[in-house]
Structure formats: structure tokens, C-alpha cells
Amino acid sequence: MWSRSRAFAVVAVAAIAGLGLAGCGFQPLYGSSTTTASGTRLSEAMSAVDVQPIPGRVGQKVRNELIFSNTGGAAAPTPRYQLKIALKERDIQQLVQVTGNAQGQVYQLQAKYKLTDIATGKVIHEGTAISRAPYTRFQEVFANVRARYNAEDRAAETVSQSIKSQLAAYLATT
């Protein structure tokens, strides 16, 4: 059992450590009061990113995920940035049987993006996001299609979250 003085000492040390961290300039990336270096709120800067259309079903999924996560479903303000994304899809066969049939597959989605400042027309940030989603192939055609769609959706969600995190980190520090 702890004595009162020992418990008080632990609380005092925790409080002092908390006060020490308060002045270090650390702020959570997705906090409601997080600001960019220019003084605008990060949420406002993220909602001012115009995500350009991406071809294909998976491209539409990535774009919709980014738009919704940046705006929260609200109307977007006048865009300050333009985001262009190019996707590359690939299937990797796993668990290949002696007959040559593959039961397991891994769907890989790679996204290369460029963030452009609309006012200057310059590319201010670019990067890559990659996701892999495994799925199993079955005898039934419909089951294969659904399994592949599910893997595509999971990969698209992961890639959009990665892009959002990279953009937020960039916009928060510049």
C-alpha cells in the first residue's frame, strides 16, 4: 500500500512532466486547434484540397474517401490546393498449388500523388502510398468477384488514410 506522501510525489512528478511537455510545441495532428505554420486551422487547409477525379472504381473509392475525410461531408470551401493521384493496381498470387492454380491472392494498390498550389501552379508536395489486401479465390465466380471487390475497398481506404496523413503532416509544418 502506498503512503500518502508517496502518492503525492507520484502525482507531483506527473504534473511537472505534463507542464514540461506543454511548452515544447507539441500539438496533436488532428486536434481541433491544430494550426498550420501560416496560422490557419489544419482542418480548413485540408478541406481546401480539391481532389481531382481518378479513373476506375477503385479510383472513385479513393477520391470519395479523401473528400469525405477532408470535409466531413460539408461543402468544400474555395480550393487552395489541387491533388492529383495516379493509381497502379496489381495482383500477387499466393498459395500456388501443384496444378498451377492460386488459391490466395494479394491485391496491391499503389498511389502516387502531387499536391499543387493553385495560386502559383507549382507542385508543393508529392508522395506515394501503398496498400496490400489479401483475399481467397473460390470455385464460384460471384464469390471471387466479391472477394476481389472487398480487397479493393480495403486497399482504397488504407491508401486514402495514408495520403490524408501525409498531406496533414505536410500542411501542418509548412
PDB file of C-alpha atoms in Angstrom:
ATOM      1  CA  MET A   1       0.000   0.000   0.000  1.00  0.00           C
ATOM      2  CA  TRP A   2       1.320   3.404  -0.904  1.00  0.00           C
ATOM      3  CA  SER A   3       1.659   6.059   1.727  1.00  0.00           C
ATOM      4  CA  ARG A   4       0.085   9.461   1.221  1.00  0.00           C
ATOM      5  CA  SER A   5       3.416  11.163   0.717  1.00  0.00           C
ATOM      6  CA  ARG A   6       4.466   8.649  -1.937  1.00  0.00           C
ATOM      7  CA  ALA A   7       1.164   9.022  -3.826  1.00  0.00           C
ATOM      8  CA  PHE A   8       1.530  12.814  -3.635  1.00  0.00           C
ATOM      9  CA  ALA A   9       5.072  12.556  -5.026  1.00  0.00           C
ATOM     10  CA  VAL A  10       3.880  10.466  -7.995  1.00  0.00           C
ATOM     11  CA  VAL A  11       1.104  12.954  -8.792  1.00  0.00           C
ATOM     12  CA  ALA A  12       3.542  15.869  -8.462  1.00  0.00           C
ATOM     13  CA  VAL A  13       6.040  14.245 -10.847  1.00  0.00           C
ATOM     14  CA  ALA A  14       3.272  13.569 -13.400  1.00  0.00           C
ATOM     15  CA  ALA A  15       2.066  17.175 -13.178  1.00  0.00           C
ATOM     16  CA  ILE A  16       5.579  18.568 -13.604  1.00  0.00           C
ATOM     17  CA  ALA A  17       6.174  16.283 -16.614  1.00  0.00           C
ATOM     18  CA  GLY A  18       2.887  17.459 -18.108  1.00  0.00           C
ATOM     19  CA  LEU A  19       3.829  21.094 -17.650  1.00  0.00           C
ATOM     20  CA  GLY A  20       7.215  20.425 -19.193  1.00  0.00           C
ATOM     21  CA  LEU A  21       5.626  18.961 -22.313  1.00  0.00           C
ATOM     22  CA  ALA A  22       3.120  21.806 -22.580  1.00  0.00           C
ATOM     23  CA  GLY A  23       5.829  24.243 -23.592  1.00  0.00           C
ATOM     24  CA  CYS A  24       7.620  22.034 -26.110  1.00  0.00           C
ATOM     25  CA  GLY A  25       5.418  22.994 -29.063  1.00  0.00           C
ATOM     26  CA  PHE A  26       3.898  19.536 -29.489  1.00  0.00           C
ATOM     27  CA  GLN A  27       0.343  19.549 -30.799  1.00  0.00           C
ATOM     28  CA  PRO A  28      -1.792  16.657 -31.992  1.00  0.00           C
ATOM     29  CA  LEU A  29      -2.058  16.381 -35.772  1.00  0.00           C
ATOM     30  CA  TYR A  30      -5.840  16.047 -35.844  1.00  0.00           C
ATOM     31  CA  GLY A  31      -6.666  18.234 -32.848  1.00  0.00           C
ATOM     32  CA  SER A  32      -9.431  20.813 -33.169  1.00  0.00           C
ATOM     33  CA  SER A  33      -6.991  23.661 -32.501  1.00  0.00           C
ATOM     34  CA  THR A  34      -4.126  22.385 -34.673  1.00  0.00           C
ATOM     35  CA  THR A  35      -2.841  25.170 -36.896  1.00  0.00           C
ATOM     36  CA  THR A  36      -0.512  25.329 -39.866  1.00  0.00           C
ATOM     37  CA  ALA A  37       2.670  27.401 -39.894  1.00  0.00           C
ATOM     38  CA  SER A  38       0.737  30.212 -41.624  1.00  0.00           C
ATOM     39  CA  GLY A  39      -1.769  30.335 -38.750  1.00  0.00           C
ATOM     40  CA  THR A  40      -4.833  28.780 -40.418  1.00  0.00           C
ATOM     41  CA  ARG A  41      -6.524  25.793 -38.845  1.00  0.00           C
ATOM     42  CA  LEU A  42      -5.356  22.474 -40.274  1.00  0.00           C
ATOM     43  CA  SER A  43      -8.937  21.312 -40.816  1.00  0.00           C
ATOM     44  CA  GLU A  44      -9.564  24.384 -43.017  1.00  0.00           C
ATOM     45  CA  ALA A  45      -6.386  23.756 -45.028  1.00  0.00           C
ATOM     46  CA  MET A  46      -7.334  20.084 -45.530  1.00  0.00           C
ATOM     47  CA  SER A  47     -10.860  20.962 -46.668  1.00  0.00           C
ATOM     48  CA  ALA A  48      -9.368  23.381 -49.240  1.00  0.00           C
ATOM     49  CA  VAL A  49      -7.732  20.460 -51.102  1.00  0.00           C
ATOM     50  CA  ASP A  50      -9.505  19.778 -54.417  1.00  0.00           C
ATOM     51  CA  VAL A  51      -9.150  16.052 -55.141  1.00  0.00           C
ATOM     52  CA  GLN A  52      -9.181  15.532 -58.904  1.00  0.00           C
ATOM     53  CA  PRO A  53     -11.175  12.636 -60.417  1.00  0.00           C
ATOM     54  CA  ILE A  54      -9.350   9.310 -60.574  1.00  0.00           C
ATOM     55  CA  PRO A  55     -10.332   6.784 -63.264  1.00  0.00           C
ATOM     56  CA  GLY A  56     -11.923   3.445 -62.341  1.00  0.00           C
ATOM     57  CA  ARG A  57     -13.967   2.047 -59.482  1.00  0.00           C
ATOM     58  CA  VAL A  58     -11.039   1.960 -57.067  1.00  0.00           C
ATOM     59  CA  GLY A  59     -10.048   5.496 -58.045  1.00  0.00           C
ATOM     60  CA  GLN A  60     -13.547   6.713 -57.286  1.00  0.00           C
ATOM     61  CA  LYS A  61     -13.402   4.967 -53.904  1.00  0.00           C
ATOM     62  CA  VAL A  62     -10.042   6.603 -53.013  1.00  0.00           C
ATOM     63  CA  ARG A  63     -11.313  10.033 -54.113  1.00  0.00           C
ATOM     64  CA  ASN A  64     -14.583   9.744 -52.189  1.00  0.00           C
ATOM     65  CA  GLU A  65     -12.757   8.623 -49.028  1.00  0.00           C
ATOM     66  CA  LEU A  66     -10.383  11.601 -49.253  1.00  0.00           C
ATOM     67  CA  ILE A  67     -13.119  14.146 -49.927  1.00  0.00           C
ATOM     68  CA  PHE A  68     -15.263  12.909 -47.048  1.00  0.00           C
ATOM     69  CA  SER A  69     -12.370  12.692 -44.587  1.00  0.00           C
ATOM     70  CA  ASN A  70     -11.171  16.198 -45.518  1.00  0.00           C
ATOM     71  CA  THR A  71     -14.563  17.934 -45.407  1.00  0.00           C
ATOM     72  CA  GLY A  72     -16.566  15.698 -43.078  1.00  0.00           C
ATOM     73  CA  GLY A  73     -19.370  15.722 -45.647  1.00  0.00           C
ATOM     74  CA  ALA A  74     -19.750  19.510 -45.569  1.00  0.00           C
ATOM     75  CA  ALA A  75     -19.474  21.747 -48.606  1.00  0.00           C
ATOM     76  CA  ALA A  76     -15.849  22.371 -49.534  1.00  0.00           C
ATOM     77  CA  PRO A  77     -14.560  25.967 -49.463  1.00  0.00           C
ATOM     78  CA  THR A  78     -12.818  27.585 -52.401  1.00  0.00           C
ATOM     79  CA  PRO A  79      -9.885  25.271 -53.162  1.00  0.00           C
ATOM     80  CA  ARG A  80      -6.335  26.458 -52.495  1.00  0.00           C
ATOM     81  CA  TYR A  81      -4.674  23.181 -53.439  1.00  0.00           C
ATOM     82  CA  GLN A  82      -5.193  20.590 -56.154  1.00  0.00           C
ATOM     83  CA  LEU A  83      -4.453  16.917 -55.553  1.00  0.00           C
ATOM     84  CA  LYS A  84      -3.763  14.612 -58.496  1.00  0.00           C
ATOM     85  CA  ILE A  85      -3.487  10.890 -57.871  1.00  0.00           C
ATOM     86  CA  ALA A  86      -2.325   8.117 -60.210  1.00  0.00           C
ATOM     87  CA  LEU A  87      -3.142   4.548 -59.177  1.00  0.00           C
ATOM     88  CA  LYS A  88      -1.351   1.342 -60.070  1.00  0.00           C
ATOM     89  CA  GLU A  89      -3.097  -1.962 -59.306  1.00  0.00           C
ATOM     90  CA  ARG A  90      -1.509  -5.400 -59.160  1.00  0.00           C
ATOM     91  CA  ASP A  91      -2.497  -8.942 -58.168  1.00  0.00           C
ATOM     92  CA  ILE A  92       0.102 -11.123 -56.499  1.00  0.00           C
ATOM     93  CA  GLN A  93      -0.601 -14.853 -56.477  1.00  0.00           C
ATOM     94  CA  GLN A  94      -0.072 -16.708 -53.222  1.00  0.00           C
ATOM     95  CA  LEU A  95      -0.507 -20.347 -52.222  1.00  0.00           C
ATOM     96  CA  VAL A  96       0.069 -21.737 -55.722  1.00  0.00           C
ATOM     97  CA  GLN A  97      -0.906 -25.405 -55.926  1.00  0.00           C
ATOM     98  CA  VAL A  98       0.902 -28.113 -57.918  1.00  0.00           C
ATOM     99  CA  THR A  99      -1.746 -27.728 -60.657  1.00  0.00           C
ATOM    100  CA  GLY A 100      -0.774 -24.076 -61.067  1.00  0.00           C
ATOM    101  CA  ASN A 101      -3.971 -22.653 -59.550  1.00  0.00           C
ATOM    102  CA  ALA A 102      -3.577 -19.959 -56.936  1.00  0.00           C
ATOM    103  CA  GLN A 103      -5.997 -20.028 -54.014  1.00  0.00           C
ATOM    104  CA  GLY A 104      -4.703 -16.926 -52.299  1.00  0.00           C
ATOM    105  CA  GLN A 105      -4.191 -13.536 -53.887  1.00  0.00           C
ATOM    106  CA  VAL A 106      -2.916 -10.226 -52.631  1.00  0.00           C
ATOM    107  CA  TYR A 107      -4.342  -7.086 -54.196  1.00  0.00           C
ATOM    108  CA  GLN A 108      -1.753  -4.296 -54.188  1.00  0.00           C
ATOM    109  CA  LEU A 109      -2.697  -0.669 -54.704  1.00  0.00           C
ATOM    110  CA  GLN A 110      -0.029   1.987 -55.197  1.00  0.00           C
ATOM    111  CA  ALA A 111      -0.935   5.667 -55.350  1.00  0.00           C
ATOM    112  CA  LYS A 112       1.426   8.416 -56.438  1.00  0.00           C
ATOM    113  CA  TYR A 113       0.132  11.877 -55.708  1.00  0.00           C
ATOM    114  CA  LYS A 114       1.064  15.506 -56.338  1.00  0.00           C
ATOM    115  CA  LEU A 115      -0.242  18.460 -54.362  1.00  0.00           C
ATOM    116  CA  THR A 116      -0.250  21.692 -56.358  1.00  0.00           C
ATOM    117  CA  ASP A 117      -0.721  25.228 -55.065  1.00  0.00           C
ATOM    118  CA  ILE A 118      -3.490  26.598 -57.289  1.00  0.00           C
ATOM    119  CA  ALA A 119      -2.318  30.229 -56.931  1.00  0.00           C
ATOM    120  CA  THR A 120       1.203  29.555 -58.210  1.00  0.00           C
ATOM    121  CA  GLY A 121       0.681  26.366 -60.213  1.00  0.00           C
ATOM    122  CA  LYS A 122       3.719  24.789 -58.533  1.00  0.00           C
ATOM    123  CA  VAL A 123       3.851  21.249 -57.182  1.00  0.00           C
ATOM    124  CA  ILE A 124       4.492  21.783 -53.475  1.00  0.00           C
ATOM    125  CA  HIS A 125       4.399  18.192 -52.244  1.00  0.00           C
ATOM    126  CA  GLU A 126       4.395  14.707 -53.717  1.00  0.00           C
ATOM    127  CA  GLY A 127       4.477  11.241 -52.314  1.00  0.00           C
ATOM    128  CA  THR A 128       3.447   7.599 -52.531  1.00  0.00           C
ATOM    129  CA  ALA A 129       1.051   5.410 -50.578  1.00  0.00           C
ATOM    130  CA  ILE A 130       0.890   1.620 -50.880  1.00  0.00           C
ATOM    131  CA  SER A 131      -1.569  -0.907 -49.509  1.00  0.00           C
ATOM    132  CA  ARG A 132      -1.891  -4.662 -49.814  1.00  0.00           C
ATOM    133  CA  ALA A 133      -5.083  -6.589 -49.126  1.00  0.00           C
ATOM    134  CA  PRO A 134      -5.163 -10.400 -49.201  1.00  0.00           C
ATOM    135  CA  TYR A 135      -8.164 -12.386 -50.395  1.00  0.00           C
ATOM    136  CA  THR A 136      -9.019 -16.005 -51.176  1.00  0.00           C
ATOM    137  CA  ARG A 137     -10.188 -17.310 -54.546  1.00  0.00           C
ATOM    138  CA  PHE A 138     -13.081 -19.762 -54.654  1.00  0.00           C
ATOM    139  CA  GLN A 139     -14.725 -22.027 -57.237  1.00  0.00           C
ATOM    140  CA  GLU A 140     -17.755 -19.738 -57.575  1.00  0.00           C
ATOM    141  CA  VAL A 141     -17.332 -16.756 -59.892  1.00  0.00           C
ATOM    142  CA  PHE A 142     -19.537 -14.438 -57.837  1.00  0.00           C
ATOM    143  CA  ALA A 143     -17.561 -15.250 -54.669  1.00  0.00           C
ATOM    144  CA  ASN A 144     -14.315 -14.376 -56.485  1.00  0.00           C
ATOM    145  CA  VAL A 145     -15.727 -11.061 -57.679  1.00  0.00           C
ATOM    146  CA  ARG A 146     -16.982 -10.128 -54.198  1.00  0.00           C
ATOM    147  CA  ALA A 147     -13.688 -11.136 -52.576  1.00  0.00           C
ATOM    148  CA  ARG A 148     -11.743  -9.004 -55.055  1.00  0.00           C
ATOM    149  CA  TYR A 149     -14.089  -6.006 -54.564  1.00  0.00           C
ATOM    150  CA  ASN A 150     -13.692  -6.306 -50.813  1.00  0.00           C
ATOM    151  CA  ALA A 151      -9.890  -6.357 -51.136  1.00  0.00           C
ATOM    152  CA  GLU A 152     -10.016  -3.322 -53.451  1.00  0.00           C
ATOM    153  CA  ASP A 153     -12.207  -1.419 -50.986  1.00  0.00           C
ATOM    154  CA  ARG A 154      -9.909  -2.207 -48.049  1.00  0.00           C
ATOM    155  CA  ALA A 155      -6.829  -1.161 -50.007  1.00  0.00           C
ATOM    156  CA  ALA A 156      -8.510   2.051 -51.207  1.00  0.00           C
ATOM    157  CA  GLU A 157      -9.442   3.004 -47.646  1.00  0.00           C
ATOM    158  CA  THR A 158      -5.918   2.365 -46.376  1.00  0.00           C
ATOM    159  CA  VAL A 159      -4.326   4.333 -49.233  1.00  0.00           C
ATOM    160  CA  SER A 160      -6.670   7.290 -48.717  1.00  0.00           C
ATOM    161  CA  GLN A 161      -5.892   7.345 -44.980  1.00  0.00           C
ATOM    162  CA  SER A 162      -2.174   7.260 -45.733  1.00  0.00           C
ATOM    163  CA  ILE A 163      -2.439  10.114 -48.236  1.00  0.00           C
ATOM    164  CA  LYS A 164      -4.523  12.158 -45.789  1.00  0.00           C
ATOM    165  CA  SER A 165      -1.950  11.652 -43.018  1.00  0.00           C
ATOM    166  CA  GLN A 166       0.928  12.614 -45.297  1.00  0.00           C
ATOM    167  CA  LEU A 167      -0.886  15.745 -46.523  1.00  0.00           C
ATOM    168  CA  ALA A 168      -1.875  16.749 -42.989  1.00  0.00           C
ATOM    169  CA  ALA A 169       1.714  16.354 -41.780  1.00  0.00           C
ATOM    170  CA  TYR A 170       2.990  18.427 -44.708  1.00  0.00           C
ATOM    171  CA  LEU A 171       0.380  21.192 -44.373  1.00  0.00           C
ATOM    172  CA  ALA A 172       0.824  21.380 -40.586  1.00  0.00           C
ATOM    173  CA  THR A 173       4.555  22.021 -40.914  1.00  0.00           C
ATOM    174  CA  THR A 174       4.685  24.428 -43.850  1.00  0.00           C
TER     175      THR A 174
END
